[in-house]
mmCIF file of C-alpha atoms in Angstrom:
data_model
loop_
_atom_site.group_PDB
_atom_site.id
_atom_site.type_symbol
_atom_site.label_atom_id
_atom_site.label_comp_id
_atom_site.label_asym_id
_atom_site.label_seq_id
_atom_site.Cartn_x
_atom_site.Cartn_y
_atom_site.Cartn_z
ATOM 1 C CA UNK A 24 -152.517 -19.102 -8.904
ATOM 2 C CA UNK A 25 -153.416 -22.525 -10.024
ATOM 3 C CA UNK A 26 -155.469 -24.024 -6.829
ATOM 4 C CA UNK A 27 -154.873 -27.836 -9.309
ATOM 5 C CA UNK A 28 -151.824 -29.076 -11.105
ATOM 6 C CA UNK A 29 -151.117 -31.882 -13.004
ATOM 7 C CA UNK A 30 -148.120 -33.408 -14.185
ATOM 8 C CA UNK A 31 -146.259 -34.108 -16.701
ATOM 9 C CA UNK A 32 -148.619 -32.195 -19.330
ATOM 10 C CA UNK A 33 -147.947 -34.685 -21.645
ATOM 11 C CA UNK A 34 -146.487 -38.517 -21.455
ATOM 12 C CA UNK A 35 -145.571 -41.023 -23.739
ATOM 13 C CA UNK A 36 -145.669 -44.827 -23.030
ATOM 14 C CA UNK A 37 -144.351 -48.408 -24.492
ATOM 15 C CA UNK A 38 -147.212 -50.945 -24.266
ATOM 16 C CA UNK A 39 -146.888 -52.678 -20.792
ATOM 17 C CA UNK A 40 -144.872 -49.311 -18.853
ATOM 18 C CA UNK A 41 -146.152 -48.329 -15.974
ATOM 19 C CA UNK A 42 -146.077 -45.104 -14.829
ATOM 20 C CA UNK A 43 -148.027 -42.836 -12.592
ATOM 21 C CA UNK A 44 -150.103 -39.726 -13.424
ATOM 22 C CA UNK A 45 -149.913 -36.882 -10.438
ATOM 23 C CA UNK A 46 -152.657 -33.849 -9.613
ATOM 24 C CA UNK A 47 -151.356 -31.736 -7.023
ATOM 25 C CA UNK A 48 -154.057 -29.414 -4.944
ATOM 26 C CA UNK A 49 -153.156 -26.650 -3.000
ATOM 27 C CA UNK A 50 -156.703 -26.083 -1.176
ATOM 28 C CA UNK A 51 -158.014 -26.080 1.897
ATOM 29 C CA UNK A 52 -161.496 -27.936 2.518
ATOM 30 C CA UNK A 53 -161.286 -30.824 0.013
ATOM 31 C CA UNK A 54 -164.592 -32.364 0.041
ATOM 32 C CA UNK A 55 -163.622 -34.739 -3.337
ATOM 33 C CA UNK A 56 -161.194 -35.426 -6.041
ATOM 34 C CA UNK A 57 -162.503 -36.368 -9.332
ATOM 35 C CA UNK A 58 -160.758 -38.589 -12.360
ATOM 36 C CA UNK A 59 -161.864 -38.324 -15.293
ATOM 37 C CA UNK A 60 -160.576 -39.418 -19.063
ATOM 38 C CA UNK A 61 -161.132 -37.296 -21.964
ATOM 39 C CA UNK A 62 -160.772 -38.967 -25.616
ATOM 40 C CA UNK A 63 -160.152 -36.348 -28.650
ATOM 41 C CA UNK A 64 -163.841 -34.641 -29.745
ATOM 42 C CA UNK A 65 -165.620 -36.446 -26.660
ATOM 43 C CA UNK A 66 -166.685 -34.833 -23.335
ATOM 44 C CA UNK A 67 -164.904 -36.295 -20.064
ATOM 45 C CA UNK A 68 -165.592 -39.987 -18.891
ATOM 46 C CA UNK A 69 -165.612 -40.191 -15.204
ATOM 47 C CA UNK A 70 -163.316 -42.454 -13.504
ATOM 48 C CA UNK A 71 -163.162 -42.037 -9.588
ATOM 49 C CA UNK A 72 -163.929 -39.988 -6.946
ATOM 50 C CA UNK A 73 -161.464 -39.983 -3.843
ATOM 51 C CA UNK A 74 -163.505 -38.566 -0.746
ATOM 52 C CA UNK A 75 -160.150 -38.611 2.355
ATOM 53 C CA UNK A 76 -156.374 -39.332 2.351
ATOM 54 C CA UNK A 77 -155.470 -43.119 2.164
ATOM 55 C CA UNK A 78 -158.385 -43.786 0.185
ATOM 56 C CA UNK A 79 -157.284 -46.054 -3.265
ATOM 57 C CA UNK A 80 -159.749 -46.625 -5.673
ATOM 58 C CA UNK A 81 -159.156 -49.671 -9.050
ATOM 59 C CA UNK A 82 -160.754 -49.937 -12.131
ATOM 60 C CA UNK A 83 -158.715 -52.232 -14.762
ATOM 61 C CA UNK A 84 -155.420 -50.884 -15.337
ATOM 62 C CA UNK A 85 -155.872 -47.677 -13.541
ATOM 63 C CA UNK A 86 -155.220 -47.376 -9.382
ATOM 64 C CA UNK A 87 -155.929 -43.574 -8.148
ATOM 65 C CA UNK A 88 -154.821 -42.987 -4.506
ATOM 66 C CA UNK A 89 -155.153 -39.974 -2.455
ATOM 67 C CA UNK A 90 -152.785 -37.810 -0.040
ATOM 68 C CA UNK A 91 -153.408 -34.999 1.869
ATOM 69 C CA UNK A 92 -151.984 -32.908 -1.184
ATOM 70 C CA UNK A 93 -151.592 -35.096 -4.475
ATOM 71 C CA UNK A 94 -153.519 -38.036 -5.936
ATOM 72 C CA UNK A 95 -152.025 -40.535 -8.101
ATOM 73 C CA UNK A 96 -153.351 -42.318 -11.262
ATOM 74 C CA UNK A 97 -151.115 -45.356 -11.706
ATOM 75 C CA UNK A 98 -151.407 -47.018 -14.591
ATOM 76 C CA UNK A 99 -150.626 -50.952 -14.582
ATOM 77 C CA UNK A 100 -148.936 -52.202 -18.260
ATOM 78 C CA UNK A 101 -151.323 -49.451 -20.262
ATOM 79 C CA UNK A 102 -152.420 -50.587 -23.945
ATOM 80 C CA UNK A 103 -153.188 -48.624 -26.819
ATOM 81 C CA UNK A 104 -156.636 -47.385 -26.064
ATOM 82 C CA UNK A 105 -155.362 -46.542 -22.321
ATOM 83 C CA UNK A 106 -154.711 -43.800 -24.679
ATOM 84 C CA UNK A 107 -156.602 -40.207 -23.743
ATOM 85 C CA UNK A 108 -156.207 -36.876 -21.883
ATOM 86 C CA UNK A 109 -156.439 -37.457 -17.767
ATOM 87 C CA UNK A 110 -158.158 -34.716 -15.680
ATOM 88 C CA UNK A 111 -158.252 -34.220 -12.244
ATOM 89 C CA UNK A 112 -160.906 -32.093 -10.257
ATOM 90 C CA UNK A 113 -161.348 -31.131 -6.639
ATOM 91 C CA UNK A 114 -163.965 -29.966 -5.024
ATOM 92 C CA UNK A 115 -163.465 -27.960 -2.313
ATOM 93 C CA UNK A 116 -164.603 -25.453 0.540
ATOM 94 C CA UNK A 117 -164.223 -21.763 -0.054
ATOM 95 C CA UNK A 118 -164.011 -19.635 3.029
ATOM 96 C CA UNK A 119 -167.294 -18.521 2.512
ATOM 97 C CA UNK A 120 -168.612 -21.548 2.620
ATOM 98 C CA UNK A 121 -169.662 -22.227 -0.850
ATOM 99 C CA UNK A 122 -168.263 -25.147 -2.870
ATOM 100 C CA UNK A 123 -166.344 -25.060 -5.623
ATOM 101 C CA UNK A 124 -165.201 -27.436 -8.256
ATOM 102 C CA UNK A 125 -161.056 -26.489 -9.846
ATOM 103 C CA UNK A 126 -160.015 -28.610 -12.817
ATOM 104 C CA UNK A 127 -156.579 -29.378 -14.136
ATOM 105 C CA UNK A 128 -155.306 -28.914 -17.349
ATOM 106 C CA UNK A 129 -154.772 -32.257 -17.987
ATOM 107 C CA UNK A 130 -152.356 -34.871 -18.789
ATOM 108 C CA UNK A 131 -152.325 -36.092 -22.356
ATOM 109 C CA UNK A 132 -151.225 -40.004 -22.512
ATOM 110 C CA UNK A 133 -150.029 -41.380 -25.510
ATOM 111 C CA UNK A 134 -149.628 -45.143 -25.420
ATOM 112 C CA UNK A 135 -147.604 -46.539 -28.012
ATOM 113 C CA UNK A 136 -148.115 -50.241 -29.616
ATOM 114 C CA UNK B 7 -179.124 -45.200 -25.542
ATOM 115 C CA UNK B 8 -177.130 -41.308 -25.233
ATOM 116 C CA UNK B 9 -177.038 -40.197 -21.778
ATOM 117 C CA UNK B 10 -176.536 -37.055 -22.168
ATOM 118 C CA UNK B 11 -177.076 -35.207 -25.420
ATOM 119 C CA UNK B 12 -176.521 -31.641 -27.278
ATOM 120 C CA UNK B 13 -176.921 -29.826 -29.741
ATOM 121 C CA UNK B 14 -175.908 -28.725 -32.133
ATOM 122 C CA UNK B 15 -173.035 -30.455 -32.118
ATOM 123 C CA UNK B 16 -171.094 -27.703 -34.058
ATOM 124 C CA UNK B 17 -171.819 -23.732 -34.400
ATOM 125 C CA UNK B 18 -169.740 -21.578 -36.243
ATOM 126 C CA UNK B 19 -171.716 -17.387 -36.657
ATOM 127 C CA UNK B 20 -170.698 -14.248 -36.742
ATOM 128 C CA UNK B 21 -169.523 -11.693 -34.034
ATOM 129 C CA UNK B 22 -172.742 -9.984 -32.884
ATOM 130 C CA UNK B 23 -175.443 -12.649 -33.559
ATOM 131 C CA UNK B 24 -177.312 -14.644 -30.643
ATOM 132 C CA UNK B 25 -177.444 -18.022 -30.458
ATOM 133 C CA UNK B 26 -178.654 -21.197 -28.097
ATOM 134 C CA UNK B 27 -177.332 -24.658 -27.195
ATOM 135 C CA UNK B 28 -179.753 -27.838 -26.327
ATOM 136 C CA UNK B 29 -178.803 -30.369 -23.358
ATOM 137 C CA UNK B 30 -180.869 -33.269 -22.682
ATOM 138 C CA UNK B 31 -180.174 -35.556 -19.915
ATOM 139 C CA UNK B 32 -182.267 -39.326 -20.225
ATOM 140 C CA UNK B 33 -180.458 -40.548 -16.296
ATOM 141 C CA UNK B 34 -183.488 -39.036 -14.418
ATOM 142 C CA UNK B 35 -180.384 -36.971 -12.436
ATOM 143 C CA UNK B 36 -181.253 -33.797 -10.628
ATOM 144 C CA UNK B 37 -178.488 -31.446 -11.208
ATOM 145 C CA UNK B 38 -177.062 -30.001 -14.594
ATOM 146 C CA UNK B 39 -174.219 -28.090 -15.635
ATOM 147 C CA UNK B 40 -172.651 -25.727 -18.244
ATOM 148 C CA UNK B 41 -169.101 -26.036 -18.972
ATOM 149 C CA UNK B 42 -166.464 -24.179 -21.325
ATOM 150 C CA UNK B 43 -163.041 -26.158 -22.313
ATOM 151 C CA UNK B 44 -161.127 -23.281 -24.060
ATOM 152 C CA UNK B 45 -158.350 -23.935 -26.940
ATOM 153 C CA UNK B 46 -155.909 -24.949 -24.048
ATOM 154 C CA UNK B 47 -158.373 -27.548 -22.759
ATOM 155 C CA UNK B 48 -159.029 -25.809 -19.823
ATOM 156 C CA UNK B 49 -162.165 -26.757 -18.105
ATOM 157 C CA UNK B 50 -164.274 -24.383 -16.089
ATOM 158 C CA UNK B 51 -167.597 -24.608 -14.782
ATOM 159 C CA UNK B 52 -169.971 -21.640 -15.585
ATOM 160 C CA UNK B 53 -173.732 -22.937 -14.044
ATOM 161 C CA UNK B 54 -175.266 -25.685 -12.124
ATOM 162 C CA UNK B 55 -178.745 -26.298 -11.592
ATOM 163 C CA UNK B 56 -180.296 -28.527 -9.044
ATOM 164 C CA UNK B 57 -184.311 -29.097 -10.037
ATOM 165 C CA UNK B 58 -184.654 -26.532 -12.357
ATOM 166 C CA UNK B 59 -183.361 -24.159 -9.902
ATOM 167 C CA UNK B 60 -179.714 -22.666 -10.008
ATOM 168 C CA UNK B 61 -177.308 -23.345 -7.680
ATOM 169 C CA UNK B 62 -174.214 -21.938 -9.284
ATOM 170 C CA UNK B 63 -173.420 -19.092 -11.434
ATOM 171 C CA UNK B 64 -169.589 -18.566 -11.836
ATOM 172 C CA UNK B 65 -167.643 -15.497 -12.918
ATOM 173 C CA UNK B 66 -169.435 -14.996 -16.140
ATOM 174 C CA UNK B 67 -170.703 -12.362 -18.710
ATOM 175 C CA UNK B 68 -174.602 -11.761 -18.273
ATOM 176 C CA UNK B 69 -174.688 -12.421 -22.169
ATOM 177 C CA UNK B 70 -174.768 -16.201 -20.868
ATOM 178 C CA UNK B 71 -178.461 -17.357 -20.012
ATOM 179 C CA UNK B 72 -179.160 -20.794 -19.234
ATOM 180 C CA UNK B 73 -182.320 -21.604 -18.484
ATOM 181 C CA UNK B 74 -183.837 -25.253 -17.256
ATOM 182 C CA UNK B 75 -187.417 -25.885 -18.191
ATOM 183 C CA UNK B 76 -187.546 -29.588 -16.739
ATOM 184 C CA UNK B 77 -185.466 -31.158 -14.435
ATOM 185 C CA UNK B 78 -183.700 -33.511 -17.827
ATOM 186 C CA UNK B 79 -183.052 -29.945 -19.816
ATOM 187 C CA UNK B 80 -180.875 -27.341 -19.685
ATOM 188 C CA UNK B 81 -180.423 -25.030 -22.286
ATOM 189 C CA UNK B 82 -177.787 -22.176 -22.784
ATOM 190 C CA UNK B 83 -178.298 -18.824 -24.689
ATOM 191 C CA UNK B 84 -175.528 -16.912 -25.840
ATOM 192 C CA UNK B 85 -176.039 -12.723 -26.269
ATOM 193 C CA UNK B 86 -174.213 -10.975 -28.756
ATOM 194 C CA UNK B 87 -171.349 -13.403 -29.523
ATOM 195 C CA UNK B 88 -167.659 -12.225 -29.100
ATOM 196 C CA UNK B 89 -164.581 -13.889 -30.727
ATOM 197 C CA UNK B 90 -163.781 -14.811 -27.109
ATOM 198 C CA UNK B 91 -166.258 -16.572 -26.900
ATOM 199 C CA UNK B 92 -165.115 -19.760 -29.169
ATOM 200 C CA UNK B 93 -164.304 -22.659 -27.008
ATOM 201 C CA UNK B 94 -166.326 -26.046 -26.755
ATOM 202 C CA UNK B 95 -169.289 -26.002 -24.353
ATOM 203 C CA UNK B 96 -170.209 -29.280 -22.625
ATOM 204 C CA UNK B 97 -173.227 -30.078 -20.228
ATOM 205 C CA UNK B 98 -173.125 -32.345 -17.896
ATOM 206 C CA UNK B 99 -175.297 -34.107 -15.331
ATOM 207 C CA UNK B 100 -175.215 -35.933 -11.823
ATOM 208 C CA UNK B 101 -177.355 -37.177 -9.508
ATOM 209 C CA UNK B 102 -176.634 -35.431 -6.034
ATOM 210 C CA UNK B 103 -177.065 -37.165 -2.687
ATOM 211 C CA UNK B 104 -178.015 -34.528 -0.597
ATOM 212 C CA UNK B 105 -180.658 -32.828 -3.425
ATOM 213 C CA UNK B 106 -178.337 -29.665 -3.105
ATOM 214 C CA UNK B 107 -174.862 -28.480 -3.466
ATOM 215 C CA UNK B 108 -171.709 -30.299 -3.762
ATOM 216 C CA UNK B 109 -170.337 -32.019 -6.513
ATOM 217 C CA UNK B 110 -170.599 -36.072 -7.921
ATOM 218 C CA UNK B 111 -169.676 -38.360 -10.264
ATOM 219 C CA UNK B 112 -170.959 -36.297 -13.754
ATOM 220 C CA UNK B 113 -171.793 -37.910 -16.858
ATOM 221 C CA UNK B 114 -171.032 -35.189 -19.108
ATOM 222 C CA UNK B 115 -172.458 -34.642 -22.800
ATOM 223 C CA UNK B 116 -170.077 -34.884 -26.287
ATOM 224 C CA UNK B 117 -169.782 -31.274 -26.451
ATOM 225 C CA UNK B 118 -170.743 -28.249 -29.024
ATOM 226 C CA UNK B 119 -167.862 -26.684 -30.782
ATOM 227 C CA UNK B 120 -168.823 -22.839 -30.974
ATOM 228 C CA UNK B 121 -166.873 -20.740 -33.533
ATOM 229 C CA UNK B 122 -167.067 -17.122 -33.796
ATOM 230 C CA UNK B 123 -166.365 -15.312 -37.020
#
């Protein structure tokens, strides 16, 4: 079963509308939860890393927060270039102590001028 | 400056044939990965290596051989290629805390686009 989900799959934007991005994990052991923005032909572009619940983390437009089961990526009146495919990763505990790291499929953003 | 580099950037060859794929990392970091984003964009991690030694080997086919001969390389061979095995391969680096395990912020590399006929 997927251990990472993210929703919606895809998402399509005005200039200046909010909105909010969500990854869902259903592990046990978090030890991190990783943003990162993919652009069409490029490898991932790190964002954040979100280490215990509560935690919010800002870079420009984008605000990623962190529960105990979900992390948010808010994004604050996107532009254009905001533009991209969001992943989330977690890395996480297993029970035999190794760690592992889960992607999402990603969400694919489309911000429209 | 390129962080993180590969090569080639594409690869298209026949079922059957062997082939390799270059990663060069210029951050001085200490661990390197191996990762395959399939046609759905699904990202999995298939090795890590912390100081030329590895650290993780997921769930896959012993035709896959990476092999690290400095701490800013990493290098992936590819045995007898399969259809299956088309997907985009990135590498990826990060400097780890600790010196071993876990995982950190990863700069990763623009990716090789491998296409098997």
């Amino acid at each position: 079963e997927d251990q990472v989900t993210q929703s919606p799959e895809a998402l399509r934007l005005q200039e200046g509308e909010s909105s909010s991005l969500n990854c869902s994990y259903t592990v046990s052991g978090l030890r991190g939860l990783f943003w990162y923005r993919q652009d069409p032909g490029k490898g991932p572009e790190f964002l954040f890393t979100l280490y215990s619940a509560g935690e919010e983390k800002e870079k420009e437009r984008l605000k990623a927060t962190l529960t105990k089961k979900e992390s948010f990526l808010h994004i604050t009146a996107p532009k254009p270039e905001d533009s991209a495919t969001y992943l989330c990763a977690v890395s996480h505990l297993t029970q035999g102590g190794s760690e592992k790291l889960v992607f999402g499929k990603g969400t694919k953003l489309t911000v429209n001028p | 400056d390129t962080a993180v580099s590969q090569t080639p950037k594409y690869l298209v060859t026949q079922m059957g044939n062997d082939k390799s794929i270059k990663c060069e990392q210029n951050l001085g970091h200490d661990t390197m990965y191996w990762y395959k984003q399939d046609s759905k964009k699904f990202l999995k991690i298939m090795f890590s290596y912390n100081n030329k030694e590895l650290i993780i080997n997921e769930t896959v086919p012993n035709r896959f051989s990476p092999k690290s001969p400095d701490k800013a390389h990493l290098n992936l061979h590819i045995n007898s290629l399969e259809l299956g095995d088309s997907a985009v391969y990135f590498c990826a680096s990060s400097q780890n805390p600790s010196g071993t395990g876990g995982f950190y912020e990863q700069y990763f590399g623009p990716g090789t686009r491998l296409t098997v006929t």
